[in-house]
Tab-separated table of C-alpha atoms in Angstrom:
chain	number	residue	atom	x	y	z
A	567	MET	CA	-5.825	13.122	-28.831
A	568	ARG	CA	-5.401	15.238	-25.916
A	569	ALA	CA	-3.300	14.942	-23.105
A	570	ALA	CA	-1.953	16.433	-20.206
A	571	PHE	CA	1.322	16.934	-18.673
A	572	CYS	CA	3.440	18.640	-15.971
A	573	ARG	CA	5.614	20.805	-17.353
A	574	GLY	CA	7.007	22.222	-14.254
A	575	VAL	CA	5.936	22.457	-10.334
A	576	GLY	CA	2.104	22.992	-10.623
A	577	ARG	CA	1.998	23.678	-13.839
A	578	LEU	CA	-0.276	21.348	-16.298
A	579	VAL	CA	-0.996	21.876	-19.534
A	580	VAL	CA	-3.189	19.767	-22.461
A	581	GLU	CA	-1.345	19.104	-25.781
A	582	ASP	CA	-2.128	17.081	-28.715
A	583	VAL	CA	-0.605	13.463	-29.047
A	584	PRO	CA	-0.843	10.659	-31.221
A	585	ARG	CA	-3.692	7.879	-29.996
A	586	PRO	CA	-2.110	4.748	-28.695
A	587	THR	CA	-2.860	1.538	-30.813
A	588	PRO	CA	-2.905	-1.689	-28.662
A	589	GLY	CA	-0.356	-4.620	-28.639
A	590	PRO	CA	-1.093	-8.242	-28.487
A	591	GLY	CA	-3.367	-8.809	-25.118
A	592	GLU	CA	-4.131	-5.214	-24.838
A	593	VAL	CA	-6.679	-2.661	-24.740
A	594	VAL	CA	-7.342	1.280	-25.880
A	595	VAL	CA	-9.643	2.654	-23.244
A	596	ARG	CA	-11.528	6.144	-24.045
A	597	VAL	CA	-10.887	7.369	-20.816
A	598	ARG	CA	-14.498	9.316	-19.090
A	599	ASN	CA	-13.175	9.821	-15.803
A	600	CYS	CA	-9.748	10.313	-13.994
A	601	GLY	CA	-9.730	10.864	-10.309
A	602	ILE	CA	-6.904	13.154	-8.847
A	603	CYS	CA	-5.053	10.887	-6.032
A	604	GLY	CA	-3.022	12.206	-3.132
A	605	SER	CA	0.053	10.623	-4.423
A	606	ASP	CA	-0.404	13.019	-7.666
A	607	LEU	CA	-0.629	15.722	-5.391
A	608	HIS	CA	3.387	14.939	-3.755
A	609	TRP	CA	4.469	15.238	-7.577
A	610	TYR	CA	2.330	18.684	-7.965
A	611	HIS	CA	3.777	19.988	-4.885
A	612	ASP	CA	7.420	18.932	-5.950
A	613	GLN	CA	7.560	16.167	-3.187
A	614	MET	CA	8.440	13.555	-5.733
A	615	MET	CA	9.262	12.880	-9.065
A	616	ILE	CA	7.563	14.670	-11.835
A	617	PRO	CA	6.169	11.792	-14.277
A	618	SER	CA	7.353	12.483	-17.550
A	619	VAL	CA	4.308	11.161	-18.987
A	620	CYS	CA	0.534	11.929	-19.291
A	621	PRO	CA	-0.138	11.194	-15.599
A	622	GLY	CA	-3.661	9.940	-13.721
A	623	HIS	CA	-4.462	6.152	-12.592
A	624	GLU	CA	-7.942	6.279	-11.283
A	625	ILE	CA	-9.468	5.541	-14.680
A	626	ALA	CA	-12.773	4.469	-15.851
A	627	GLY	CA	-13.920	4.575	-19.451
A	628	GLU	CA	-15.131	2.060	-22.322
A	629	VAL	CA	-13.258	-0.318	-24.540
A	630	ALA	CA	-12.302	1.613	-27.459
A	631	GLU	CA	-10.242	-1.411	-29.575
A	632	VAL	CA	-8.701	-4.571	-28.748
A	633	GLY	CA	-5.762	-6.087	-29.486
A	634	ALA	CA	-4.448	-9.324	-30.761
A	635	GLY	CA	-5.753	-12.306	-28.689
A	636	VAL	CA	-8.262	-10.118	-26.306
A	637	THR	CA	-11.225	-12.250	-26.375
A	638	ALA	CA	-12.992	-11.170	-22.693
A	639	LEU	CA	-13.461	-7.579	-23.761
A	640	ARG	CA	-14.948	-5.540	-26.931
A	641	PRO	CA	-15.102	-2.388	-28.182
A	642	GLY	CA	-18.194	-0.351	-26.253
A	643	ASP	CA	-17.444	-2.722	-22.793
A	644	PRO	CA	-17.383	-0.287	-19.815
A	645	VAL	CA	-14.419	-0.925	-17.867
A	646	ALA	CA	-12.551	0.074	-14.751
A	647	LEU	CA	-8.131	0.088	-14.778
A	648	GLU	CA	-6.213	-1.480	-12.246
A	649	GLY	CA	-3.307	1.651	-12.479
A	650	ILE	CA	-0.439	-0.737	-13.268
A	651	ALA	CA	0.748	-3.206	-15.773
A	652	SER	CA	2.584	-6.646	-14.622
A	653	CYS	CA	4.392	-8.992	-17.224
A	654	GLY	CA	1.810	-11.602	-16.659
A	655	GLY	CA	4.151	-14.481	-16.476
A	656	CYS	CA	6.677	-14.270	-13.681
A	657	ARG	CA	6.052	-16.305	-10.321
A	658	TYR	CA	4.645	-13.320	-8.749
A	659	CYS	CA	2.191	-12.282	-11.872
A	660	LEU	CA	1.295	-16.496	-12.011
A	661	ALA	CA	0.885	-16.379	-8.020
A	662	GLY	CA	-1.657	-13.092	-8.375
A	663	ASP	CA	0.316	-11.017	-6.212
A	664	TYR	CA	1.325	-9.159	-9.851
A	665	GLN	CA	1.893	-5.991	-7.406
A	666	ARG	CA	5.076	-7.599	-6.699
A	667	CYS	CA	6.082	-8.069	-10.264
A	668	LEU	CA	9.828	-7.069	-11.064
A	669	ALA	CA	8.941	-5.600	-14.224
A	670	ILE	CA	5.980	-3.256	-13.291
A	671	GLY	CA	4.666	-0.475	-14.617
A	672	PHE	CA	2.528	2.265	-12.863
A	673	VAL	CA	0.137	4.009	-14.526
A	674	GLY	CA	0.402	7.675	-14.852
A	675	LEU	CA	4.349	7.546	-13.573
A	676	THR	CA	6.187	5.612	-15.628
A	677	ILE	CA	3.699	4.975	-18.783
A	678	PRO	CA	1.330	7.012	-20.200
A	679	GLY	CA	-1.712	7.661	-17.318
A	680	GLY	CA	-5.559	8.597	-17.828
A	681	PHE	CA	-5.585	12.319	-17.918
A	682	ALA	CA	-5.872	12.035	-21.395
A	683	GLU	CA	-9.016	11.123	-24.078
A	684	TYR	CA	-7.433	7.612	-24.614
A	685	VAL	CA	-5.174	5.538	-22.744
A	686	SER	CA	-3.255	1.703	-23.257
A	687	ALA	CA	-3.539	-1.196	-20.926
A	688	PRO	CA	-3.417	-4.907	-20.822
A	689	ALA	CA	-6.704	-6.199	-21.112
A	690	ARG	CA	-5.702	-8.506	-17.608
A	691	HIS	CA	-5.823	-5.434	-15.513
A	692	CYS	CA	-9.496	-4.061	-16.943
A	693	PHE	CA	-12.559	-4.875	-14.926
A	694	ARG	CA	-15.982	-4.981	-16.340
A	695	ILE	CA	-18.105	-2.299	-14.388
A	696	PRO	CA	-20.962	-3.148	-13.160
A	697	ALA	CA	-24.514	-2.274	-14.836
A	698	GLY	CA	-25.796	0.914	-13.156
A	699	VAL	CA	-22.193	2.215	-12.009
A	700	ASP	CA	-21.444	5.240	-13.716
A	701	PHE	CA	-17.963	6.318	-14.833
A	702	ALA	CA	-17.048	8.787	-12.188
A	703	THR	CA	-17.707	6.286	-9.674
A	704	ALA	CA	-16.275	3.955	-11.465
A	705	ALA	CA	-12.826	5.933	-11.282
A	706	LEU	CA	-12.740	5.178	-7.232
A	707	SER	CA	-12.149	1.515	-7.891
A	708	GLU	CA	-8.353	2.826	-8.021
A	709	PRO	CA	-8.448	4.175	-4.552
A	710	LEU	CA	-11.128	1.287	-2.904
A	711	GLY	CA	-9.166	-1.090	-4.304
A	712	VAL	CA	-5.335	0.065	-2.337
A	713	ALA	CA	-7.822	-0.013	0.955
A	714	VAL	CA	-9.239	-3.357	0.227
A	715	HIS	CA	-5.912	-4.350	-0.337
A	716	GLY	CA	-4.240	-3.360	3.113
A	717	VAL	CA	-7.280	-4.406	4.862
A	718	ARG	CA	-6.828	-8.108	3.550
A	719	LEU	CA	-2.827	-8.058	3.815
A	720	SER	CA	-3.546	-7.040	7.434
A	721	GLY	CA	-5.890	-9.595	8.190
A	722	LEU	CA	-8.405	-7.861	9.674
A	723	GLU	CA	-10.747	-9.583	11.551
A	724	ILE	CA	-14.677	-8.901	12.725
A	725	GLY	CA	-14.928	-6.790	15.898
A	726	GLN	CA	-11.725	-5.889	15.902
A	727	ARG	CA	-11.160	-1.769	16.262
A	728	VAL	CA	-9.372	0.454	13.524
A	729	ALA	CA	-7.996	3.468	13.301
A	730	VAL	CA	-7.561	5.553	10.291
A	731	LEU	CA	-4.755	7.885	10.102
A	732	GLY	CA	-5.710	10.102	7.305
A	733	ALA	CA	-9.590	10.425	6.271
A	734	GLY	CA	-10.355	6.921	5.645
A	735	THR	CA	-13.524	5.295	5.604
A	736	ILE	CA	-13.991	2.483	8.645
A	737	GLY	CA	-12.834	2.687	12.054
A	738	VAL	CA	-11.700	5.836	14.151
A	739	VAL	CA	-10.485	8.413	11.718
A	740	VAL	CA	-8.012	11.379	12.155
A	741	ALA	CA	-8.832	13.998	9.688
A	742	ARG	CA	-7.995	17.730	9.273
A	743	ARG	CA	-10.853	18.815	7.318
A	744	PRO	CA	-14.665	19.369	8.081
A	745	GLN	CA	-15.356	18.048	4.722
A	746	GLN	CA	-13.149	15.018	6.074
A	747	ARG	CA	-14.720	14.324	8.849
A	748	ALA	CA	-18.176	14.516	7.303
A	749	ALA	CA	-17.467	12.130	4.646
A	750	ALA	CA	-15.948	9.558	7.014
A	751	LEU	CA	-19.075	9.575	9.137
A	752	ALA	CA	-21.496	9.180	6.249
A	753	LEU	CA	-19.271	6.188	5.422
A	754	GLY	CA	-18.738	4.729	8.455
A	755	ALA	CA	-16.527	5.815	10.705
A	756	ASP	CA	-17.418	5.680	14.584
A	757	ARG	CA	-15.552	8.467	15.392
A	758	VAL	CA	-13.469	11.033	13.772
A	759	ILE	CA	-10.448	12.727	15.758
A	760	ASP	CA	-8.934	15.954	14.396
A	761	ASP	CA	-5.419	15.565	13.113
A	762	GLY	CA	-4.577	18.648	15.520
A	763	ASP	CA	-5.344	16.933	18.805
A	764	PRO	CA	-3.063	13.148	18.960
A	765	GLY	CA	-4.064	13.604	22.649
A	766	GLY	CA	-7.499	12.511	21.204
A	767	LEU	CA	-6.397	9.305	19.241
A	768	LEU	CA	-4.181	7.830	22.259
A	769	GLY	CA	-6.725	8.742	24.613
A	770	ASP	CA	-9.346	6.543	22.721
A	771	ALA	CA	-6.807	3.911	22.336
A	772	ALA	CA	-6.519	3.778	26.037
A	773	ASP	CA	-10.223	3.539	26.659
A	774	ALA	CA	-10.522	0.646	24.029
A	775	PRO	CA	-7.450	-0.637	22.136
A	776	ILE	CA	-7.035	-0.385	18.707
A	777	ASP	CA	-6.023	-3.837	17.019
A	778	LEU	CA	-4.810	-2.302	13.382
A	779	VAL	CA	-3.724	1.072	12.781
A	780	ILE	CA	-3.817	2.030	8.904
A	781	GLU	CA	-1.593	4.896	7.998
A	782	THR	CA	-2.763	6.763	4.402
A	783	VAL	CA	-0.947	9.620	5.212
A	784	GLY	CA	2.784	9.506	3.929
A	785	GLY	CA	4.477	12.259	2.648
A	786	THR	CA	6.861	13.568	5.048
A	787	ALA	CA	4.508	13.071	8.055
A	788	ASP	CA	5.436	11.313	11.185
A	789	THR	CA	2.387	9.433	11.562
A	790	LEU	CA	4.369	5.888	12.345
A	791	ASP	CA	5.232	7.495	15.410
A	792	THR	CA	1.559	7.739	16.168
A	793	ALA	CA	0.210	4.561	14.681
A	794	ALA	CA	3.099	2.563	17.219
A	795	ALA	CA	1.974	4.656	20.437
A	796	ALA	CA	-1.955	4.235	19.621
A	797	CYS	CA	-1.765	0.383	18.557
A	798	ARG	CA	-2.184	-2.492	21.041
A	799	PRO	CA	0.281	-4.908	22.296
A	800	GLY	CA	0.538	-7.704	19.331
A	801	GLY	CA	-1.391	-5.307	16.993
A	802	THR	CA	-0.829	-4.489	13.202
A	803	ILE	CA	0.519	-1.265	11.100
A	804	CYS	CA	-0.599	-1.432	7.539
A	805	VAL	CA	1.424	1.459	5.780
A	806	LEU	CA	-0.461	2.704	2.737
A	807	GLY	CA	0.750	5.978	2.611
A	808	ALA	CA	3.440	6.954	-0.275
A	809	PHE	CA	6.017	8.785	2.123
A	810	THR	CA	8.515	10.724	-0.036
A	811	LYS	CA	11.352	10.933	2.352
A	812	SER	CA	12.023	8.397	4.969
A	813	PRO	CA	9.884	8.415	8.115
A	814	PRO	CA	10.965	8.304	12.138
A	815	PHE	CA	10.676	4.575	12.424
A	816	PRO	CA	9.283	3.620	16.307
A	817	ALA	CA	11.360	0.989	16.656
A	818	LEU	CA	11.341	0.788	20.204
A	819	PHE	CA	7.511	0.880	20.383
A	820	VAL	CA	7.799	-2.287	17.848
A	821	LEU	CA	9.763	-4.174	19.742
A	822	VAL	CA	8.392	-3.771	23.018
A	823	LYS	CA	4.648	-3.899	21.958
A	824	GLU	CA	5.502	-6.832	19.289
A	825	LEU	CA	3.656	-4.896	16.799
A	826	ARG	CA	3.629	-6.240	13.057
A	827	VAL	CA	4.229	-3.711	10.068
A	828	ILE	CA	3.300	-4.540	6.858
A	829	GLY	CA	3.500	-2.521	3.895
A	830	SER	CA	0.812	-2.452	0.979
A	831	LEU	CA	0.810	-1.849	-2.555
A	832	VAL	CA	-1.741	-1.341	-4.548
A	833	TYR	CA	-3.827	-4.341	-5.396
A	834	GLY	CA	-3.392	-7.768	-6.300
A	835	ARG	CA	-5.650	-11.500	-6.657
A	836	ALA	CA	-5.988	-13.320	-3.607
A	837	GLY	CA	-7.377	-17.139	-5.559
A	838	ALA	CA	-10.112	-16.526	-7.743
A	839	ARG	CA	-11.195	-12.701	-6.543
A	840	ALA	CA	-8.862	-9.911	-7.240
A	841	ASP	CA	-9.465	-6.944	-4.695
A	842	PHE	CA	-10.839	-5.079	-7.788
A	843	ASP	CA	-13.675	-7.275	-8.090
A	844	ILE	CA	-14.133	-7.033	-4.859
A	845	VAL	CA	-14.337	-3.494	-5.282
A	846	LEU	CA	-16.426	-3.138	-7.623
A	847	ASP	CA	-18.872	-5.570	-5.726
A	848	ILE	CA	-19.157	-2.961	-3.220
A	849	LEU	CA	-19.479	-0.092	-5.978
A	850	ARG	CA	-22.561	-1.994	-7.279
A	851	ARG	CA	-24.246	-2.087	-4.090
A	852	GLN	CA	-22.939	0.908	-2.745
A	853	GLY	CA	-21.557	3.174	-5.471
A	854	ARG	CA	-24.402	6.331	-5.535
A	855	ARG	CA	-23.565	6.542	-1.156
A	856	ILE	CA	-19.592	6.624	-1.910
A	857	ALA	CA	-19.627	8.762	-4.456
A	858	GLU	CA	-21.795	11.113	-2.887
A	859	ALA	CA	-19.606	11.182	-0.095
A	860	LEU	CA	-16.524	11.576	-1.820
A	861	ILE	CA	-16.550	13.344	-5.301
A	862	THR	CA	-16.890	17.180	-4.584
A	863	HIS	CA	-15.425	18.241	-7.352
A	864	ARG	CA	-16.083	17.684	-11.469
A	865	PHE	CA	-13.675	19.445	-14.117
A	866	PRO	CA	-12.849	18.777	-17.909
A	867	LEU	CA	-9.892	17.669	-19.011
A	868	ALA	CA	-9.538	21.228	-20.830
A	869	GLU	CA	-9.192	22.837	-17.024
A	870	ILE	CA	-6.636	20.405	-15.543
A	871	GLY	CA	-4.845	23.071	-14.041
A	872	LYS	CA	-7.907	24.324	-11.985
A	873	ALA	CA	-9.120	20.415	-10.997
A	874	PHE	CA	-5.157	20.330	-9.337
A	875	ALA	CA	-5.295	23.765	-7.438
A	876	THR	CA	-8.786	22.785	-6.220
A	877	ALA	CA	-7.767	18.980	-5.180
A	878	ALA	CA	-4.521	20.666	-3.634
A	879	ASP	CA	-6.200	23.477	-1.720
A	880	LYS	CA	-8.904	21.660	0.817
A	881	THR	CA	-10.063	25.185	1.915
A	882	THR	CA	-11.917	24.813	-1.116
A	883	GLY	CA	-14.184	21.585	0.429
A	884	SER	CA	-12.088	19.007	-2.290
A	885	ILE	CA	-12.008	15.663	-1.166
A	886	LYS	CA	-12.247	13.626	-4.484
A	887	VAL	CA	-11.804	15.351	-7.395
A	888	THR	CA	-12.438	14.027	-11.169
A	889	VAL	CA	-11.354	14.725	-14.217
A	890	GLU	CA	-14.014	14.080	-17.049
A	891	ALA	CA	-12.238	13.533	-20.335
């Protein structure tokens, strides 16, 4: 089968590799779409470890083969994949907090990912795609799952004001590019503030207190300072962005304002519903509108280099670039 690899900073190539076979409890998925994530761009720009395996973790496709013991899925089933592989048996996995599993593997970073024709995954990390949701839209499940998980951990309540640092989809959004501004407004943001105008966010926070600040930028940004300055006393900062170096920590603001700072890693399960269950229900109802606002470019696997170059250069108008295997 064909699979992409990063063979140097900014250099992606497609190579022939053996097709995976499913072990017990696993499935092999024929990849149809895999999105390029902001964390992928970190290693693309040499800001974090370049994966030695095939990258890509925003995956949707159809089951091609099932391993021993798999009864909930059959060949031909359309599925969206969580971008992790947990052990399934530790205290965290059994409690539904499998994102905290000490033996966790990360798809596209420590285990082979989805910029390939086929990928193997534990069946428990695969979720059936609702009828009417296409594969490109279903591949948005992974980043949306991260958002749902962060909001759930934050304890967001109806009526609270939210600021998203980075071009997120709810509340007051801080964005850099015009396409991000347009997408945020189309998906429900009340206001979009230019990231070159930090005073605009602080002024907005002074007019109406911000209960929750969600940090989605990461990298080398100093956004935690901005978050702490904007958040109301007793408010919450949720860290979603993948920082590539330790950022300055606004300890005095956190102390004086009695802020709650929480980290949120990928997704998990709360009771009977996984975060992905919620996401796929959202996509069933609003997937077309979300995809139209977010998916700006589509490339075949053979053009993976061009796909990454487009995703990395926001002057192209890119928001979400998806690769079709």
